[in-house]
XYZ file of C-alpha atoms in Angstrom:
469
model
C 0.000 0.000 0.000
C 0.816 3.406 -0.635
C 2.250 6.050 2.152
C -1.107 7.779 1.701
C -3.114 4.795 2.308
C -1.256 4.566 5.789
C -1.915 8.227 6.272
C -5.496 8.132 5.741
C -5.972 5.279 7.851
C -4.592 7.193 11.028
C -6.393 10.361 9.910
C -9.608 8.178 9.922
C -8.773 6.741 12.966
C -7.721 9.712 14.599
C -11.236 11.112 13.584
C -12.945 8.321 15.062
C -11.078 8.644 18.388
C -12.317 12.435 18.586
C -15.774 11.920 17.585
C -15.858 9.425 20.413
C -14.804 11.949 22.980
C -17.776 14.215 21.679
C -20.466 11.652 22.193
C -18.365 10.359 25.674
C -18.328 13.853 27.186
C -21.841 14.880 26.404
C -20.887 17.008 23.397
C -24.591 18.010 22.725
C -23.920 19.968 25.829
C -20.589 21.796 25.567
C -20.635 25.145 25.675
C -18.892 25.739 22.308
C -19.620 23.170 19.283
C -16.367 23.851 17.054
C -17.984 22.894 14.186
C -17.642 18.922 15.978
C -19.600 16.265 13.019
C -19.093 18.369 10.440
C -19.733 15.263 8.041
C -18.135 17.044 4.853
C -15.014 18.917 6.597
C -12.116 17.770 7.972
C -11.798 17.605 11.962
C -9.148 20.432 11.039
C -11.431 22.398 10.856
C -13.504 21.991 14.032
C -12.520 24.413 15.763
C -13.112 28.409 16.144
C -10.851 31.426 15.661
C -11.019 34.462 17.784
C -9.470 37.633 17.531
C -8.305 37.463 21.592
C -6.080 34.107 20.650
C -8.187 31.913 22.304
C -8.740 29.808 19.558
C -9.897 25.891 21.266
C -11.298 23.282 19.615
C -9.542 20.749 17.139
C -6.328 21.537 15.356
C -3.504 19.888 12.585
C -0.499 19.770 11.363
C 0.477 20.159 8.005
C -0.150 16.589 7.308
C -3.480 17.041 8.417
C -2.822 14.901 11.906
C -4.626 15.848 15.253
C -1.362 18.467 16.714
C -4.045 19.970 19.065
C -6.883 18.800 21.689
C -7.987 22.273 22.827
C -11.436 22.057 24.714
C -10.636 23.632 28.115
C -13.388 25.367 30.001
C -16.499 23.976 27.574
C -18.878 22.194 30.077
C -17.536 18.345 29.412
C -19.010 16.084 31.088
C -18.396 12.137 31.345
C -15.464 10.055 30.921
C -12.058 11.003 28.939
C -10.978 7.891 26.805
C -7.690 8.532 28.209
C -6.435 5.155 26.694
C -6.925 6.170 23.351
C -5.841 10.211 23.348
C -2.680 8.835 25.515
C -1.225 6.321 22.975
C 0.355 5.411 19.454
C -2.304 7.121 17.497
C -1.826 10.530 18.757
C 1.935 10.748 17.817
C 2.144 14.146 16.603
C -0.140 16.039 19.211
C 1.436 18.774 21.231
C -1.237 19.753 23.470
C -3.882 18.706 25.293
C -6.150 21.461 27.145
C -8.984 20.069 28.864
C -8.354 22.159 31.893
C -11.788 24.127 33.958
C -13.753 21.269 32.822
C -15.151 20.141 36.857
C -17.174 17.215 35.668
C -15.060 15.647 33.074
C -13.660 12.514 34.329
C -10.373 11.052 33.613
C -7.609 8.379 34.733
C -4.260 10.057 34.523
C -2.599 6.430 35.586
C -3.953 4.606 31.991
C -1.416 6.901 30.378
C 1.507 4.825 30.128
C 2.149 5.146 26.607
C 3.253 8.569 26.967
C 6.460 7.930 25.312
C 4.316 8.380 21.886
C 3.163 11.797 22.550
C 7.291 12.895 22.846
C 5.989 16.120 20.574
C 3.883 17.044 23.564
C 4.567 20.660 25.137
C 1.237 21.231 27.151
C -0.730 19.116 28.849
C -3.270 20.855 31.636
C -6.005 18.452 32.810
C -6.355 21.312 35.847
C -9.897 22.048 37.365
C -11.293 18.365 36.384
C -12.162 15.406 38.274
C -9.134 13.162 36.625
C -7.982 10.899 39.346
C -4.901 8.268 38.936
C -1.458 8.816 39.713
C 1.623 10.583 38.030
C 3.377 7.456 35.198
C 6.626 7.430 35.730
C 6.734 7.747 31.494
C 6.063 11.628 32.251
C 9.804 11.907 32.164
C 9.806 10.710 28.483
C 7.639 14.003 27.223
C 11.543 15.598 27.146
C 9.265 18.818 25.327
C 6.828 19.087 28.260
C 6.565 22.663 28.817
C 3.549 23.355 31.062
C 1.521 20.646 32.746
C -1.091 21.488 35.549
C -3.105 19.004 37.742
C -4.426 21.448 40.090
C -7.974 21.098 41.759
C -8.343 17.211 40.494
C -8.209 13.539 42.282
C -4.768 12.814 41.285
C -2.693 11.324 43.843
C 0.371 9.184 44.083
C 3.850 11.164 44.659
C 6.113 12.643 42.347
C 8.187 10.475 40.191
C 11.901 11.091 40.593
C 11.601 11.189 36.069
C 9.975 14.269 36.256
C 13.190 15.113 36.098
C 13.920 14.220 32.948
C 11.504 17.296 31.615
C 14.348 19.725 31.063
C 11.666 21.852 28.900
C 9.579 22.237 31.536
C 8.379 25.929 32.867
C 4.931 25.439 34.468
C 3.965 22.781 36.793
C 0.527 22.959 38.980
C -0.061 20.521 41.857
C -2.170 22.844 43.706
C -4.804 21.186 45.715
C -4.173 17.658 44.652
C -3.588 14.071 46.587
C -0.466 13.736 45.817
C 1.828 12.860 48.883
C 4.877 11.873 49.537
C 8.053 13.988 49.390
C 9.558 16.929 46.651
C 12.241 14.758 44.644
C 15.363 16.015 44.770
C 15.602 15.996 40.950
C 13.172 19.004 41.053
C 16.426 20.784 40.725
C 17.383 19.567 37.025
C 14.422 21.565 36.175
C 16.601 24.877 34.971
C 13.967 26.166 32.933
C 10.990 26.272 35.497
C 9.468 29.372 36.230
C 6.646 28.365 38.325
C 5.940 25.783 40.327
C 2.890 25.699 42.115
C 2.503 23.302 44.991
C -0.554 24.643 47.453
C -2.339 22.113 49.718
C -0.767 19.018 48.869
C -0.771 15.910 50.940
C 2.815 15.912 51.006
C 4.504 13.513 54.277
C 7.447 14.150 56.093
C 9.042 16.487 53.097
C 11.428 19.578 53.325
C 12.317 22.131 50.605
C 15.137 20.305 48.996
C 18.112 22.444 48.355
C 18.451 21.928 45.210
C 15.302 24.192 44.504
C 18.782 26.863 44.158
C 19.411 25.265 40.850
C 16.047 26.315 39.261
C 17.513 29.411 38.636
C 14.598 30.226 35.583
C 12.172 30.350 38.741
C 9.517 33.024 38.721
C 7.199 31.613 41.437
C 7.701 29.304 44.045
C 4.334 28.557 46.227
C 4.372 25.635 48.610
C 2.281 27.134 51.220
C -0.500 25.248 52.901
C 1.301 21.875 53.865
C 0.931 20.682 57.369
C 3.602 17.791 56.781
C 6.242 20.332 54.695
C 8.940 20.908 57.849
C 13.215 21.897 57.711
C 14.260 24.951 56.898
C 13.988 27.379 54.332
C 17.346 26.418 52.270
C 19.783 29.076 51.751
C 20.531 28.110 48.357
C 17.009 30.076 47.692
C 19.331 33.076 46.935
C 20.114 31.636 43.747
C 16.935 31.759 42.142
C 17.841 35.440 41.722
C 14.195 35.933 39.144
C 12.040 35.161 41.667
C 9.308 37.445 41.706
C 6.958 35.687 44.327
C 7.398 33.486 47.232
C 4.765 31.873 49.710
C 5.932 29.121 52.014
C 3.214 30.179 54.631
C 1.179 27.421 56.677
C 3.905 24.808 56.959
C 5.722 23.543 59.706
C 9.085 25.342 58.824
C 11.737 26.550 61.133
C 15.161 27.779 61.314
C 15.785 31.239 60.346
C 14.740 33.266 57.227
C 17.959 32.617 55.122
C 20.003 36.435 54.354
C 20.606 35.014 51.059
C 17.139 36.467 50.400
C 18.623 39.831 49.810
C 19.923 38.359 46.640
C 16.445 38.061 44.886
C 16.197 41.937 43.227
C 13.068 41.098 41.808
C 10.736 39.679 44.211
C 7.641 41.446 45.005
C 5.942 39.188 47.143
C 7.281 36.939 50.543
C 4.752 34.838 52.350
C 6.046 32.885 55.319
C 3.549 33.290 57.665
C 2.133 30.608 60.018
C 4.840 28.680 60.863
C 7.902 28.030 63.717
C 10.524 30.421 62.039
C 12.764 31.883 64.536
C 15.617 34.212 64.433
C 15.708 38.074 62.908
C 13.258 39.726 60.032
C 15.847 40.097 56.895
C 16.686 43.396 55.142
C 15.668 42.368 52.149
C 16.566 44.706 49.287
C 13.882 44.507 46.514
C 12.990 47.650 46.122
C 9.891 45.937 43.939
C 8.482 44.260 47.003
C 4.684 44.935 47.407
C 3.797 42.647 50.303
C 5.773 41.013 53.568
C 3.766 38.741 55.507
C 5.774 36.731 58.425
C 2.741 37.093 61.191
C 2.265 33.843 63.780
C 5.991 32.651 63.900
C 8.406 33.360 66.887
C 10.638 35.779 64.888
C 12.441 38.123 67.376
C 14.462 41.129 67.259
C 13.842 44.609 65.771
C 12.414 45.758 62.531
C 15.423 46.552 60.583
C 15.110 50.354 59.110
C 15.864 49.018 55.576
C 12.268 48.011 55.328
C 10.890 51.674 55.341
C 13.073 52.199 52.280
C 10.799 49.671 49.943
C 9.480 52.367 48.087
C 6.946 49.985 46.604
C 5.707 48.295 49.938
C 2.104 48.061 50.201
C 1.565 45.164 52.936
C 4.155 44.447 55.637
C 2.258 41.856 58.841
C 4.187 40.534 61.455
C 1.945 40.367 64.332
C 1.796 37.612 66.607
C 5.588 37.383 66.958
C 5.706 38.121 70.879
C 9.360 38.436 70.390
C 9.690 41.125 68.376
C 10.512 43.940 70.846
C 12.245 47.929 69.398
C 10.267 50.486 67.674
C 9.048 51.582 64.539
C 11.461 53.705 62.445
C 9.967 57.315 61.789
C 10.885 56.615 57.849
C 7.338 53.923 57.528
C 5.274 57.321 57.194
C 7.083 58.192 53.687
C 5.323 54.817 52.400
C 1.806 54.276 51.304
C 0.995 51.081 52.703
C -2.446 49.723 52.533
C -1.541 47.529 55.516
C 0.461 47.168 58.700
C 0.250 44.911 61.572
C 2.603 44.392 64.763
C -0.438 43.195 66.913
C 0.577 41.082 69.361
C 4.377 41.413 69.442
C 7.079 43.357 72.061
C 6.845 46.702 69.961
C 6.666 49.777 71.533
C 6.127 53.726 70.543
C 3.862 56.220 69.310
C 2.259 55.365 66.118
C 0.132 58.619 65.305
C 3.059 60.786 63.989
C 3.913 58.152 61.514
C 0.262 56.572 60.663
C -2.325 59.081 62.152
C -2.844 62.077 59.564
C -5.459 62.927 57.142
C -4.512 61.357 54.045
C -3.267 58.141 54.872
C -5.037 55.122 54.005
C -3.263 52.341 55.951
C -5.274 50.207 57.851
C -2.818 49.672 60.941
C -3.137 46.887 63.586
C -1.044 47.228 66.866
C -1.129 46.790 70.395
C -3.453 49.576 71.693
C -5.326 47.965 73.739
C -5.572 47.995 77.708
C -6.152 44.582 78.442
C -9.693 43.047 79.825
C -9.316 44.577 83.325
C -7.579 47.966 82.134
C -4.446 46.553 84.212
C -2.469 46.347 81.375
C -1.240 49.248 79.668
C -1.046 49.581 75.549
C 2.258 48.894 74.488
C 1.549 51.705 71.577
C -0.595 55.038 71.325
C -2.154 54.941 68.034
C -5.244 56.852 67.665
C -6.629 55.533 64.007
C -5.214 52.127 64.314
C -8.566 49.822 62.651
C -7.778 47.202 65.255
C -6.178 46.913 68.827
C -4.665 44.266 70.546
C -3.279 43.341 73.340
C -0.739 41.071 74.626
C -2.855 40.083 77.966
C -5.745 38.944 76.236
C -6.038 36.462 72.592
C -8.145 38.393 70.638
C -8.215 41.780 68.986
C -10.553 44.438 69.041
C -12.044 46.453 65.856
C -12.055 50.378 66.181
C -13.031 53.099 64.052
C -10.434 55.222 62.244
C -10.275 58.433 63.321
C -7.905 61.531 62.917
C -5.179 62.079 65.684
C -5.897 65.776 66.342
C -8.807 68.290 65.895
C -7.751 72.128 65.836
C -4.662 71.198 67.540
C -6.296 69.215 70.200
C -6.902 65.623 70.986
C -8.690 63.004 73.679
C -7.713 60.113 74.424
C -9.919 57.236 74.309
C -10.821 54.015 76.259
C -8.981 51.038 73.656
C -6.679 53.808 73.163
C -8.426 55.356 69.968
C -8.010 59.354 69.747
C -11.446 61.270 69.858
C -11.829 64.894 67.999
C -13.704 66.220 71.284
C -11.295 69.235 70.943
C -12.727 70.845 73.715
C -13.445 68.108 76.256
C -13.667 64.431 77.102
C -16.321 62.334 75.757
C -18.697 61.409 77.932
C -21.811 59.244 78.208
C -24.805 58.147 80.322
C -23.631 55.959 82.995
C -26.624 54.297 85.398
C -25.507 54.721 88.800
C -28.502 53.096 90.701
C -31.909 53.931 91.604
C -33.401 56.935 93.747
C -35.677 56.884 96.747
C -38.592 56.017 94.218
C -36.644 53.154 93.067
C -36.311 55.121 89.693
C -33.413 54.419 87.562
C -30.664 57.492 87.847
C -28.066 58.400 85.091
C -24.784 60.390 85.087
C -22.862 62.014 82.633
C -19.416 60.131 82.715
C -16.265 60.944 80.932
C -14.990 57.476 78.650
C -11.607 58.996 78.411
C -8.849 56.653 79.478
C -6.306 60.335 79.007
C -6.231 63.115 77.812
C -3.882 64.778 75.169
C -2.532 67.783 73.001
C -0.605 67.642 69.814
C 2.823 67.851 69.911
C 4.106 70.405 66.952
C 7.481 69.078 66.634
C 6.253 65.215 66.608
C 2.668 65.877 65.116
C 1.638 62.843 67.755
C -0.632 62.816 70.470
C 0.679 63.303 74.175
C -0.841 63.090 77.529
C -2.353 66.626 78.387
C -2.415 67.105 82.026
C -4.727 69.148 82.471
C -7.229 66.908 81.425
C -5.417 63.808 83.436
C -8.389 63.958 86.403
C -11.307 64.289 84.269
């Protein structure tokens, strides 16, 4: 027979297969047809064009072979022949999108001819219910550039011959079942930019250190693992184009690694929720938008350097009872959206660095006087939107208000500044009942101090005139 002969047979056949996953994942239904049974057109051709590059549906090579399975996001339902798509007759495919597809079903674990689709450059099955584990013949796709299983059944661990998929630059595991441990070989993977690896089952795993060698890495999140422990390896510094890092939620301790300092580019650090000890770093992107290191038993001072991120939006790291200092006087020349020290050592007046009329920061500190008033705020902060205090676990929500009022300010119970200007605050106290067994009120005064603005400081100071009211 003829080359052509053989050619047409594996068109027809490829034809077949995709007509069967129409009718197998209720096709009538899908969102988008693609032109799907088009008796008198090729399946080249079912498939749509848009303007916005989102063309899905069917596509070919220039022999007219099945290149592209493109039906992400289209309402399948049913069961994925994974046995046929994943095997000899799909040779020349290069990707397979069936990701944001909830219902379609799948088993990930029948693919164990893999070595045929060696062409293959994306395959996302994210967002599905796919179950099955991981074939070690993954490490065969040596072209593999992105492949996401995030948000499906898949479980298993990582095979070691993932390795072997040196092309690789995107790999989801968010919110899978996959245990076990991150392979060392994770490292050989120089072209990675993100790796995504939220909510796994992972047991007994660190953060191997060869993560340093990924030095293509954009995005490294790993947060959200109860069994992920060790320390945060310094070989991190390496990865010099990372732009974001979350490792929060884990059991991870040791210190924060200096080496940080060497990632210029990062814009976002996420460590919170975890057993970190040791110092906050200076770290030196002046890109970073957001510092979160809250719940960890950090200690220390903040270092000044922070107040020179230009670009800072969101710095937390309350509920580190260890952290002990001040806050440096330059944190009012940034526009942060948020800052929190609730529930740590730190000490000072807030209002000359936080309290004036156009900021916007929503600040959280320890303001407040404990349950029995015994305790004393560790800070004076008069628009802080929520006070804590070390005495007691939880933290109270206040109003914002301005520090001062024509030069003048009251200090409130909580520790929140009123704009009384003239007086204290007062309200209607019940004191008992009279002779008639009537009900009696008094005006009372709900000032814990009283205050004045200092001109040189711009922050609110005790007033004493006002300290017996």
């Amino acid at each position: 027979s003829s080359p052509n002969n053989g050619l047409n047979k594996i068109r027809l056949l490829e034809r077949y297969i995709i007509v069967h996953i129409y009718f197998s994942t209720n096709g009538k239904k899908w969102k988008s047809q693609y032109n799907f049974l088009s008796i008198h057109s090729s399946v080249c051709s079912w498939h749509e064009n848009n303007n916005d590059n989102n063309d899905n549906g069917i596509f070919c090579n220039y022999q007219g072979r099945v290149s592209a399975i493109l039906l992400p996001n289209n309402n399948l339902r049913g069961t994925f022949p994974s046995e046929l798509v994943f095997g000899s007759t799909f040779d020349a495919l290069h990707d397979i999108w069936l990701h944001q597809n909830r219902f379609l079903q799948g088993h990930l674990s029948s693919a164990t001819e893999l070595e045929y689709q060696w062409q293959l450059r994306g395959l996302l099955l994210g967002e599905t219910s796919f179950d099955g584990t991981i074939p070690t013949e993954i490490g065969k796709l040596r072209n593999l550039r992105g492949f996401s299983l995030r948000d499906t059944k898949i479980s298993g661990t990582i095979p070691t011959e993932i390795g072997n998929c040196r092309s690789l630059t995107h790999f989801d595991l968010d919110n899978t079942l996959i245990g076990g441990t991150i392979p060392t070989e994770i490292g050989l993977l120089s072209n990675l930019r993100r790796l995504f690896a939220y909510q796994m089952k992972l047991k007994d795993a660190t953060i191997p250190t060869e993560i340093g060698r990924c030095t293509s890495l954009e995005l490294l999140a790993l947060d959200d693992n109860l069994d992920l422990h060790g320390t945060i390896p310094t070989e991190i510094g390496f990865c010099t184009r990372l732009k974001y890092i979350n490792l929060s939620s884990n059991r991870l301790s040791g210190t924060i690694p200096n080496t940080i300092k060497n990632l210029q580019q990062l814009e976002w650090f996420g460590a919170y929720d975890n057993e970190l000890t040791g110092s906050i770093p200076s770290f030196k992107a002046t890109s970073i938008q957001n510092i979160q290191l809250d719940t960890n038993q950090l200690n220390g001072t903040i270092p000044s350097k922070i107040a020179t991120l230009t670009n800072l939006q969101s710095f937390d790291v309350s509920f580190n009872e260890e952290l002990s200092g001040t806050i440096p006087i330059e944190f009012a020349n940034l526009s942060l959206d948020w800052f929190s020290i609730g529930r740590t050592s730190i000490t000072g007046n807030l209002d000359s660095i936080f309290c004036f009329d156009s900021s916007q920061t929503q600040v959280v500190s320890d303001c407040h006087h404990g349950d029995d008033g015994d305790m004393p705020p560790q800070t004076t902060c008069s628009c802080c939107t929520w006070c804590c205090s070390r005495g007691i676990k939880s933290c109270f929500e206040q109003p914002k208000q301005p520090a001062s009022c024509n030069n003048e300010c009251v200090a409130c119970d909580y520790g929140l500044f009123a704009t009384s200007c003239e007086q204290c605050p007062s309200t209607l106290v019940e004191i008992g009942n009279d002779e008639n067994g009537i009900v009696t009120k008094e005006e009372m005064p709900i000032c814990a101090r009283s205050c004045a603005v200092n001109e040189t400081s711009g922050a609110c100071e005790d007033r004493v005139e006002f300290l017996d009211v």
